Amino acid sequence: AQSVSQHNHHVILSEAASLELGCNYSYGGTVNLFWYVQYPGQHLQLLLKYFSGDPLVKGIKGFEAEFIKSKFSFNLRKPSVQWSDTAEYFCALYNTDKLIFGTGTRLQVFP
Amino acid sequence: DTGVSQDPRHKITKRGQNVTFRCDPISEHNRLYWYRQTLGQGPEFLTYFQNEAQLEKSRLLSDRFSAERPKGSFSTLEIQRTEQGDSAMYLCAGSGANYGYTFGSGTRLTVV
C-alpha cells in the first residue's frame, strides 16, 4: 500500500537557521507529491507540488523541495527560517484520486 | 477564508449522541473529500465524492459514519452513536482541476 513517512516529528530551530524536513514515500509508480503547511489554528495550505519535470520544485515563502526518485524522497528545504515559519508541515502523495498524508513535522522557530 | 466552509467549527457532544457536520465547497469543486485528523497525526482519508456520487470510503469509516452530497454541492458527514475515539478534527476539502485541493478550517469534535 502507498504510504508517506516523515521521520522528523519535532524540529526546533533558531531564526536564520537552515531547514530540511524529510519525506519518504512508498509507491512504485508515477508520483505526484505535495507539501502542505498548517499554521497554528489555521487550515492546511499548499506550499508546493511536484508532478513531473524539474525535480527541484520551488514553492511559496522561500520553500523548495527536491524529488529524488532513487531515494523515494521529497525533502523540504528553506535556507533561512523565520519565526513566522512555526507551523506543522505535512508531506503528501496523490494516488488513486486522493491525498495520502504523512504524520507531519512540527517546526518551532525561536527568535 | 479558504472558500470552503465548514460548520460548526466546534462541537462538543455526549457519548452516544448523533452529530452532523456540513461542508460547503467552492462551486467549481466537482470533488469533495472528508478527512479526519487527530493530535500528532496527519489527515486520514475518510471518503470522497465526484459530484453527487460517493466513489470511495476508507475502512476507517465504520457503519456509524455516513456522508452525503446531494445535488453535488454541499456535503454532510453524520456520526451516529458517537464514541470517545471519534474525537478529532474533521476536515473537508474541495478539488477541481489540476489536483488543486482547498481545505476548510475543519470541525473539531469532542466527545465527552
Coordinates of N, CA and C in Angstrom, one line a residue:
Chain A
A1 N 0.8 -1.2 0.0 CA 0.0 0.0 0.0 C 0.9 1.3 0.0
Q2 N 0.3 2.3 -0.6 CA 1.1 3.5 -0.6 C 1.2 4.2 0.8
S3 N 2.3 4.8 1.1 CA 2.4 5.4 2.4 C 3.4 6.6 2.3
V4 N 3.4 7.4 3.3 CA 4.3 8.6 3.4 C 4.9 8.6 4.8
S5 N 6.2 8.7 4.9 CA 6.8 8.7 6.2 C 7.6 10.1 6.4
Q6 N 7.3 10.6 7.5 CA 8.1 11.8 8.0 C 8.7 11.5 9.3
H7 N 10.0 11.4 9.3 CA 10.7 10.9 10.4 C 11.0 11.9 11.5
N8 N 11.0 13.2 11.0 CA 11.3 14.3 12.0 C 9.9 14.7 12.6
H9 N 9.7 14.3 13.8 CA 8.4 14.7 14.4 C 8.3 16.1 14.9
H10 N 9.5 16.5 15.4 CA 9.5 17.8 16.1 C 10.9 18.4 15.8
V11 N 10.9 19.6 15.2 CA 12.2 20.3 14.9 C 12.2 21.6 15.5
I12 N 13.3 22.0 16.2 CA 13.4 23.3 16.9 C 14.6 24.0 16.3
L13 N 14.4 25.2 15.8 CA 15.5 25.9 15.2 C 15.5 27.4 15.6
S14 N 16.6 28.0 15.5 CA 16.7 29.5 15.7 C 16.5 30.2 14.4
E15 N 16.0 31.4 14.5 CA 15.8 32.2 13.2 C 17.1 32.2 12.5
A16 N 17.0 32.2 11.1 CA 18.1 32.2 10.2 C 18.8 30.9 10.0
A17 N 18.4 29.9 10.8 CA 19.0 28.5 10.5 C 18.4 28.0 9.3
S18 N 19.1 27.0 8.7 CA 18.6 26.3 7.5 C 17.7 25.1 8.0
L19 N 16.8 24.8 7.1 CA 15.8 23.8 7.4 C 15.8 22.7 6.3
E20 N 15.7 21.5 6.8 CA 15.4 20.4 5.9 C 14.5 19.4 6.6
L21 N 13.4 19.2 6.1 CA 12.4 18.2 6.6 C 12.3 17.0 5.7
G22 N 12.5 15.8 6.3 CA 12.5 14.6 5.5 C 11.1 14.1 5.1
C23 N 11.0 13.5 3.9 CA 9.8 12.9 3.5 C 10.1 11.7 2.6
N24 N 9.7 10.5 2.9 CA 9.9 9.4 2.1 C 8.5 8.8 1.8
Y25 N 8.4 8.2 0.6 CA 7.1 7.7 0.2 C 7.4 6.2 -0.3
S26 N 6.3 5.5 -0.2 CA 6.3 4.1 -0.7 C 5.3 4.0 -1.8
Y27 N 5.8 3.9 -3.0 CA 4.9 3.7 -4.2 C 5.8 3.5 -5.4
G28 N 5.5 2.5 -6.2 CA 6.4 2.2 -7.3 C 6.1 2.9 -8.6
G29 N 4.9 3.6 -8.7 CA 4.5 4.1 -10.0 C 4.8 5.6 -10.0
T30 N 4.2 6.3 -11.0 CA 4.4 7.7 -11.1 C 3.8 8.4 -9.9
V31 N 4.5 9.4 -9.4 CA 4.1 10.0 -8.1 C 3.8 11.5 -8.4
N32 N 2.8 11.9 -7.6 CA 2.6 13.4 -7.5 C 2.7 13.7 -6.0
L33 N 3.6 14.6 -5.7 CA 3.9 14.8 -4.3 C 3.7 16.3 -3.9
F34 N 3.3 16.5 -2.6 CA 2.9 17.8 -2.1 C 3.5 18.0 -0.8
W35 N 3.7 19.3 -0.4 CA 4.0 19.7 0.9 C 2.9 20.7 1.3
Y36 N 2.3 20.5 2.4 CA 1.3 21.4 3.0 C 1.8 21.9 4.3
V37 N 1.3 23.1 4.7 CA 1.7 23.7 5.9 C 0.4 24.1 6.7
Q38 N 0.4 23.9 8.0 CA -0.7 24.3 8.8 C -0.2 25.1 10.0
Y39 N -0.5 26.4 9.8 CA -0.1 27.4 10.9 C -1.1 27.2 12.1
P40 N -0.6 27.5 13.3 CA -1.5 27.3 14.4 C -2.9 27.9 14.3
G41 N -3.9 27.1 14.4 CA -5.3 27.5 14.3 C -5.8 27.8 12.9
Q42 N -5.0 27.4 11.9 CA -5.4 27.7 10.6 C -5.6 26.4 9.8
H43 N -6.1 26.6 8.5 CA -6.3 25.5 7.7 C -5.1 25.0 6.9
L44 N -5.1 23.9 6.4 CA -4.0 23.4 5.6 C -3.8 24.2 4.3
Q45 N -2.6 24.6 4.0 CA -2.3 25.4 2.8 C -1.2 24.7 2.0
L46 N -1.3 24.8 0.7 CA -0.3 24.2 -0.2 C 1.0 25.0 -0.2
L47 N 2.1 24.4 0.0 CA 3.4 25.1 -0.1 C 4.0 24.9 -1.5
L48 N 3.9 23.6 -2.0 CA 4.5 23.3 -3.3 C 4.0 21.9 -3.7
K49 N 4.2 21.7 -5.0 CA 3.8 20.3 -5.5 C 4.7 19.9 -6.6
Y50 N 4.9 18.6 -6.8 CA 5.7 18.0 -7.9 C 4.8 17.1 -8.6
F51 N 4.8 17.3 -10.0 CA 4.1 16.3 -10.8 C 5.0 15.6 -11.8
S52 N 5.9 16.4 -12.4 CA 6.9 15.9 -13.3 C 7.9 17.0 -13.7
G53 N 8.9 16.6 -14.5 CA 9.8 17.7 -14.9 C 10.9 17.9 -13.9
D54 N 11.3 19.2 -13.8 CA 12.4 19.5 -12.9 C 12.2 19.0 -11.5
P55 N 13.1 18.2 -11.0 CA 12.9 17.6 -9.6 C 13.0 18.6 -8.5
L56 N 13.6 19.8 -8.8 CA 13.7 20.8 -7.8 C 12.5 21.8 -7.9
V57 N 11.6 21.7 -6.9 CA 10.4 22.5 -7.0 C 10.4 23.7 -6.1
K58 N 10.1 24.8 -6.6 CA 10.1 26.0 -5.7 C 8.6 26.3 -5.3
G59 N 8.4 26.7 -4.1 CA 7.1 27.0 -3.6 C 7.0 28.4 -3.1
I60 N 6.0 28.6 -2.2 CA 5.8 29.9 -1.7 C 6.7 30.1 -0.5
K61 N 6.8 31.3 -0.1 CA 7.5 31.7 1.2 C 9.0 31.2 1.2
G62 N 9.6 31.0 0.1 CA 11.0 30.7 0.0 C 11.3 29.2 0.2
F63 N 10.3 28.4 0.3 CA 10.4 26.9 0.4 C 10.7 26.3 -0.9
E64 N 11.5 25.2 -0.9 CA 11.7 24.4 -2.1 C 11.8 22.9 -1.6
A65 N 11.6 22.0 -2.6 CA 11.7 20.6 -2.3 C 12.3 19.9 -3.5
E66 N 13.1 18.8 -3.2 CA 13.7 18.1 -4.2 C 13.2 16.7 -4.3
F67 N 12.8 16.3 -5.5 CA 12.3 14.9 -5.7 C 13.5 14.1 -6.1
I68 N 13.8 13.0 -5.3 CA 14.9 12.1 -5.7 C 14.3 10.7 -5.8
K69 N 14.0 10.3 -7.0 CA 13.3 9.1 -7.3 C 14.0 7.9 -6.7
S70 N 15.4 7.8 -6.9 CA 16.1 6.7 -6.4 C 16.1 6.5 -4.9
K71 N 15.8 7.6 -4.2 CA 15.7 7.5 -2.7 C 14.2 7.6 -2.3
F72 N 13.3 7.6 -3.2 CA 11.9 7.7 -2.8 C 11.7 8.9 -1.8
S73 N 12.3 10.0 -2.1 CA 12.3 11.1 -1.1 C 11.8 12.4 -1.8
F74 N 11.3 13.3 -1.0 CA 10.8 14.6 -1.4 C 11.0 15.5 -0.2
N75 N 12.2 15.8 0.1 CA 12.5 16.6 1.3 C 12.3 18.1 1.1
L76 N 11.8 18.8 2.1 CA 11.5 20.2 2.1 C 12.7 21.0 2.6
R77 N 13.0 22.1 2.0 CA 14.1 22.9 2.5 C 13.8 24.4 2.4
K78 N 14.5 25.1 3.3 CA 14.5 26.5 3.3 C 15.8 27.0 3.9
P79 N 16.5 27.9 3.2 CA 17.8 28.3 3.6 C 17.9 29.0 4.9
S80 N 16.8 29.8 5.2 CA 16.9 30.6 6.4 C 15.5 30.8 6.9
V81 N 15.2 30.1 8.0 CA 13.8 30.2 8.6 C 13.5 31.4 9.4
Q82 N 12.2 31.7 9.5 CA 11.8 32.9 10.3 C 10.9 32.4 11.3
W83 N 10.7 33.2 12.3 CA 9.8 32.9 13.4 C 8.4 32.5 12.9
S84 N 8.0 33.2 11.8 CA 6.7 33.0 11.3 C 6.5 31.7 10.5
D85 N 7.6 30.9 10.4 CA 7.5 29.6 9.8 C 7.1 28.5 10.8
T86 N 7.0 28.9 12.1 CA 6.5 28.0 13.1 C 5.1 27.4 12.7
A87 N 5.1 26.1 12.5 CA 3.8 25.5 12.0 C 4.1 24.0 11.9
E88 N 3.0 23.3 11.5 CA 3.2 21.9 11.2 C 3.2 21.7 9.7
Y89 N 4.1 20.8 9.3 CA 4.3 20.6 7.9 C 4.0 19.1 7.5
F90 N 3.2 19.0 6.4 CA 2.8 17.6 6.0 C 3.2 17.4 4.6
C91 N 3.8 16.2 4.4 CA 4.1 15.7 3.1 C 3.0 14.8 2.6
A92 N 2.6 14.9 1.4 CA 1.5 14.1 0.9 C 1.8 13.5 -0.5
L93 N 1.2 12.3 -0.7 CA 1.3 11.7 -2.0 C -0.1 11.6 -2.6
Y94 N -0.2 11.9 -3.9 CA -1.5 11.8 -4.5 C -1.6 10.5 -5.3
N95 N -2.5 9.7 -4.9 CA -2.7 8.4 -5.5 C -4.1 7.9 -5.5
T96 N -4.6 7.3 -6.5 CA -5.9 6.8 -6.6 C -6.9 7.8 -6.2
D97 N -6.8 9.0 -6.7 CA -7.8 10.1 -6.5 C -7.8 10.7 -5.2
K98 N -6.8 10.5 -4.3 CA -6.8 11.1 -3.0 C -5.4 11.3 -2.5
L99 N -5.3 12.3 -1.6 CA -4.0 12.6 -0.9 C -3.8 11.7 0.2
I100 N -2.6 11.1 0.3 CA -2.2 10.3 1.5 C -1.1 11.1 2.2
F101 N -1.4 11.4 3.5 CA -0.5 12.3 4.2 C 0.4 11.6 5.1
G102 N 1.6 12.2 5.4 CA 2.5 11.7 6.4 C 2.0 12.2 7.8
T103 N 2.7 11.8 8.8 CA 2.2 12.2 10.2 C 2.5 13.6 10.5
G104 N 3.3 14.3 9.7 CA 3.6 15.7 10.0 C 4.9 15.9 10.8
T105 N 5.4 17.1 10.6 CA 6.6 17.6 11.4 C 6.2 18.9 12.0
R106 N 6.4 19.0 13.3 CA 6.1 20.2 14.0 C 7.4 21.0 14.0
L107 N 7.4 22.2 13.4 CA 8.5 23.1 13.4 C 8.3 24.3 14.4
Q108 N 9.3 24.5 15.3 CA 9.3 25.6 16.2 C 10.5 26.4 15.9
V109 N 10.3 27.7 15.6 CA 11.4 28.6 15.3 C 11.4 29.7 16.4
F110 N 12.6 29.8 17.0 CA 12.7 30.8 18.1 C 13.5 32.0 17.6
P111 N 13.1 33.2 18.0 CA 13.8 34.4 17.6 C 15.2 34.4 18.2
Chain B
D1 N -10.3 33.1 5.1 CA -11.4 32.4 4.4 C -10.8 31.6 3.3
T2 N -11.0 30.3 3.3 CA -10.4 29.5 2.3 C -11.4 29.3 1.1
G3 N -12.6 29.7 1.3 CA -13.6 29.4 0.2 C -14.4 28.1 0.5
V4 N -13.8 27.2 1.3 CA -14.5 26.0 1.7 C -15.0 26.2 3.1
S5 N -16.3 26.2 3.3 CA -16.8 26.5 4.7 C -17.2 25.2 5.4
Q6 N -16.9 25.2 6.6 CA -17.3 24.0 7.4 C -18.1 24.5 8.7
D7 N -19.1 23.8 9.0 CA -20.0 24.2 10.1 C -20.4 23.0 10.9
P8 N -20.4 23.0 12.2 CA -19.8 24.1 13.0 C -18.3 24.0 13.1
R9 N -17.7 25.0 13.7 CA -16.3 25.0 13.9 C -15.9 24.0 15.1
H10 N -16.7 24.0 16.1 CA -16.5 23.2 17.3 C -17.8 22.5 17.6
K11 N -17.7 21.3 18.1 CA -18.9 20.5 18.5 C -18.5 19.7 19.7
I12 N -19.2 19.9 20.8 CA -19.0 19.0 22.0 C -20.3 18.2 22.1
T13 N -20.1 16.9 22.3 CA -21.3 16.1 22.4 C -21.1 15.0 23.4
K14 N -22.2 14.5 23.9 CA -22.1 13.4 24.9 C -22.0 12.0 24.1
R15 N -21.2 11.1 24.6 CA -21.1 9.8 24.0 C -22.5 9.2 23.8
G16 N -22.6 8.7 22.6 CA -23.9 8.0 22.3 C -24.8 8.9 21.4
Q17 N -24.5 10.2 21.4 CA -25.3 11.1 20.6 C -24.9 11.1 19.2
N18 N -25.8 11.6 18.3 CA -25.5 11.7 16.9 C -25.1 13.1 16.6
V19 N -24.1 13.3 15.6 CA -23.7 14.6 15.2 C -23.7 14.7 13.7
T20 N -23.9 15.9 13.2 CA -23.8 16.1 11.7 C -23.0 17.3 11.4
F21 N -22.1 17.2 10.5 CA -21.2 18.3 10.1 C -21.6 18.6 8.6
R22 N -21.3 19.9 8.3 CA -21.6 20.3 6.9 C -20.4 21.0 6.3
C23 N -20.3 20.8 5.0 CA -19.2 21.4 4.3 C -19.7 22.0 3.0
D24 N -19.4 23.2 2.8 CA -19.8 23.9 1.5 C -18.5 24.2 0.7
P25 N -18.3 23.5 -0.4 CA -17.1 23.8 -1.2 C -17.4 25.0 -2.1
I26 N -16.3 25.3 -2.9 CA -16.5 26.3 -3.9 C -17.2 25.6 -5.1
S27 N -18.0 26.4 -5.8 CA -18.9 25.8 -6.9 C -18.1 25.0 -7.9
E28 N -16.8 25.4 -8.2 CA -16.0 24.7 -9.2 C -15.5 23.4 -8.7
H29 N -15.7 23.1 -7.4 CA -15.1 21.8 -6.9 C -16.1 20.7 -7.2
N30 N -15.7 19.9 -8.2 CA -16.5 18.7 -8.5 C -16.2 17.6 -7.6
R31 N -15.1 17.6 -7.0 CA -14.7 16.6 -6.0 C -14.7 17.2 -4.6
L32 N -15.2 16.4 -3.7 CA -15.2 16.8 -2.3 C -14.8 15.6 -1.4
Y33 N -13.8 16.0 -0.5 CA -13.2 15.0 0.3 C -13.5 15.2 1.8
W34 N -13.5 14.2 2.6 CA -13.6 14.2 4.0 C -12.3 13.5 4.6
Y35 N -11.7 14.2 5.5 CA -10.5 13.7 6.2 C -10.7 13.8 7.7
R36 N -10.0 13.0 8.5 CA -10.0 13.1 9.9 C -8.6 13.3 10.4
Q37 N -8.4 14.2 11.3 CA -7.1 14.5 11.8 C -7.1 14.4 13.4
T38 N -6.3 13.6 13.9 CA -6.1 13.5 15.4 C -4.8 14.1 15.8
L39 N -4.6 14.4 17.0 CA -3.4 15.1 17.5 C -2.2 14.3 17.2
G40 N -1.2 15.0 16.6 CA 0.0 14.3 16.3 C 0.0 13.4 15.0
Q41 N -1.1 13.5 14.3 CA -1.2 12.7 13.1 C -1.5 13.5 11.9
G42 N -1.2 13.0 10.7 CA -1.6 13.7 9.5 C -3.1 13.4 9.2
P43 N -3.7 14.2 8.3 CA -5.1 13.9 8.0 C -5.2 12.5 7.4
E44 N -6.3 11.8 7.8 CA -6.5 10.5 7.2 C -7.8 10.5 6.4
F45 N -7.7 9.9 5.2 CA -8.8 9.9 4.3 C -10.0 9.1 4.8
L46 N -11.2 9.7 4.7 CA -12.4 9.0 5.0 C -13.2 8.6 3.8
T47 N -13.5 9.6 3.0 CA -14.4 9.3 1.8 C -14.3 10.5 0.9
Y48 N -14.8 10.3 -0.4 CA -14.8 11.4 -1.3 C -16.0 11.2 -2.3
F49 N -16.4 12.3 -2.9 CA -17.5 12.4 -3.8 C -17.0 13.0 -5.1
Q50 N -17.5 12.5 -6.2 CA -17.3 13.1 -7.5 C -18.7 13.6 -7.8
N51 N -18.9 14.9 -7.8 CA -20.3 15.4 -7.9 C -21.1 14.8 -6.8
E52 N -22.2 14.2 -7.1 CA -23.1 13.6 -6.0 C -22.7 12.1 -5.7
A53 N -21.9 11.5 -6.5 CA -21.6 10.1 -6.3 C -20.4 9.9 -5.3
Q54 N -20.7 9.1 -4.3 CA -19.6 8.7 -3.4 C -18.8 7.6 -4.0
L55 N -17.6 7.9 -4.3 CA -16.8 6.9 -5.1 C -15.9 6.0 -4.2
E56 N -15.5 6.5 -3.0 CA -14.7 5.6 -2.2 C -14.9 5.9 -0.7
K57 N -14.8 4.9 0.1 CA -14.9 5.0 1.5 C -13.8 4.3 2.1
S58 N -13.1 4.9 3.1 CA -12.0 4.2 3.8 C -12.5 3.2 4.7
R59 N -11.7 2.2 5.0 CA -12.1 1.2 6.1 C -12.2 1.9 7.4
L60 N -11.6 3.1 7.6 CA -11.8 3.9 8.8 C -13.2 4.3 9.1
L61 N -14.0 4.3 8.0 CA -15.3 4.8 8.1 C -16.2 3.6 8.5
S62 N -16.5 3.5 9.8 CA -17.4 2.5 10.3 C -18.8 2.7 9.9
D63 N -19.6 1.7 10.2 CA -21.1 1.8 9.8 C -21.7 3.0 10.5
R64 N -21.1 3.5 11.6 CA -21.7 4.6 12.3 C -21.6 6.0 11.5
F65 N -20.7 5.9 10.5 CA -20.4 7.1 9.8 C -21.2 7.1 8.4
S66 N -21.8 8.2 8.0 CA -22.4 8.3 6.7 C -22.2 9.7 6.2
A67 N -21.9 9.7 4.9 CA -21.7 11.0 4.2 C -22.6 11.1 3.0
E68 N -23.1 12.3 2.7 CA -23.9 12.5 1.6 C -23.5 13.8 0.9
R69 N -23.8 13.9 -0.4 CA -23.6 15.1 -1.2 C -24.7 15.2 -2.2
P70 N -25.8 15.6 -1.7 CA -27.0 15.7 -2.6 C -26.8 16.8 -3.6
K71 N -27.1 16.6 -4.8 CA -27.0 17.6 -5.9 C -25.6 18.0 -6.2
G72 N -24.6 17.3 -5.6 CA -23.2 17.7 -5.9 C -22.8 19.0 -5.4
S73 N -23.4 19.5 -4.4 CA -23.0 20.8 -3.9 C -22.4 20.6 -2.5
F74 N -23.1 21.0 -1.5 CA -22.6 20.8 -0.1 C -22.6 19.4 0.3
S75 N -21.9 19.0 1.3 CA -21.9 17.7 1.8 C -22.1 17.6 3.3
T76 N -22.6 16.5 3.8 CA -22.8 16.3 5.2 C -22.1 15.0 5.6
L77 N -21.6 15.1 6.9 CA -21.0 13.9 7.5 C -21.7 13.7 8.8
E78 N -22.3 12.5 8.9 CA -23.0 12.2 10.2 C -22.3 11.1 10.9
I79 N -22.2 11.2 12.2 CA -21.7 10.2 13.0 C -22.8 9.8 14.0
Q80 N -23.1 8.5 14.0 CA -24.2 8.1 14.9 C -23.5 7.4 16.1
R81 N -24.2 7.5 17.2 CA -23.8 6.9 18.5 C -22.3 7.2 18.7
T82 N -22.0 8.4 18.9 CA -20.6 8.8 19.0 C -19.9 8.1 20.1
E83 N -18.6 7.9 19.9 CA -17.7 7.3 20.9 C -16.5 8.3 21.1
Q84 N -15.9 8.1 22.3 CA -14.8 9.0 22.6 C -13.7 9.0 21.5
G85 N -13.5 7.8 20.9 CA -12.5 7.7 19.9 C -12.8 8.5 18.6
D86 N -14.0 9.0 18.5 CA -14.4 9.8 17.4 C -13.9 11.3 17.5
S87 N -13.4 11.6 18.7 CA -12.9 13.0 18.9 C -11.8 13.2 18.0
A88 N -11.9 14.3 17.2 CA -10.9 14.6 16.2 C -11.3 15.9 15.5
M89 N -10.4 16.3 14.6 CA -10.7 17.4 13.7 C -11.2 16.8 12.4
Y90 N -12.4 17.1 11.9 CA -12.9 16.6 10.6 C -12.7 17.7 9.6
L91 N -11.9 17.3 8.6 CA -11.6 18.3 7.5 C -12.3 18.0 6.2
C92 N -12.7 19.0 5.6 CA -13.3 18.9 4.3 C -12.4 19.6 3.2
A93 N -12.3 19.0 2.1 CA -11.5 19.7 1.0 C -12.3 19.5 -0.3
G94 N -12.2 20.6 -1.1 CA -12.8 20.6 -2.4 C -11.6 20.5 -3.4
S95 N -11.9 19.9 -4.5 CA -10.9 19.8 -5.6 C -11.5 20.0 -6.9
G96 N -10.8 20.7 -7.8 CA -11.3 20.8 -9.2 C -10.2 20.3 -10.1
A97 N -9.8 21.0 -11.1 CA -8.8 20.6 -12.0 C -7.4 20.6 -11.4
N98 N -6.5 20.0 -12.0 CA -5.1 20.1 -11.6 C -4.8 19.7 -10.2
Y99 N -5.5 18.7 -9.6 CA -5.3 18.2 -8.3 C -5.2 19.3 -7.2
G100 N -5.8 20.5 -7.5 CA -5.8 21.5 -6.5 C -6.8 21.3 -5.4
Y101 N -6.3 21.1 -4.2 CA -7.1 20.9 -3.1 C -7.3 22.2 -2.3
T102 N -8.5 22.5 -1.9 CA -8.7 23.6 -1.0 C -9.3 23.1 0.3
F103 N -8.7 23.2 1.4 CA -9.2 22.7 2.7 C -10.0 23.7 3.4
G104 N -11.0 23.3 4.1 CA -11.7 24.1 5.0 C -11.0 24.2 6.4
S105 N -11.5 24.9 7.3 CA -10.8 25.1 8.6 C -11.1 24.0 9.5
G106 N -12.1 23.1 9.2 CA -12.3 21.9 10.0 C -13.4 22.1 11.0
T107 N -13.9 21.0 11.5 CA -14.9 20.9 12.6 C -14.2 20.1 13.7
R108 N -14.0 20.7 14.8 CA -13.4 20.0 15.9 C -14.4 19.3 16.8
L109 N -14.4 18.0 16.8 CA -15.4 17.2 17.6 C -14.8 16.7 18.9
T110 N -15.5 17.0 20.0 CA -15.1 16.5 21.3 C -16.2 15.7 21.8
V111 N -16.0 14.4 22.1 CA -17.0 13.5 22.6 C -16.7 13.3 24.1
V112 N -17.6 13.7 25.0 CA -17.3 13.6 26.4 C -18.2 12.5 27.1

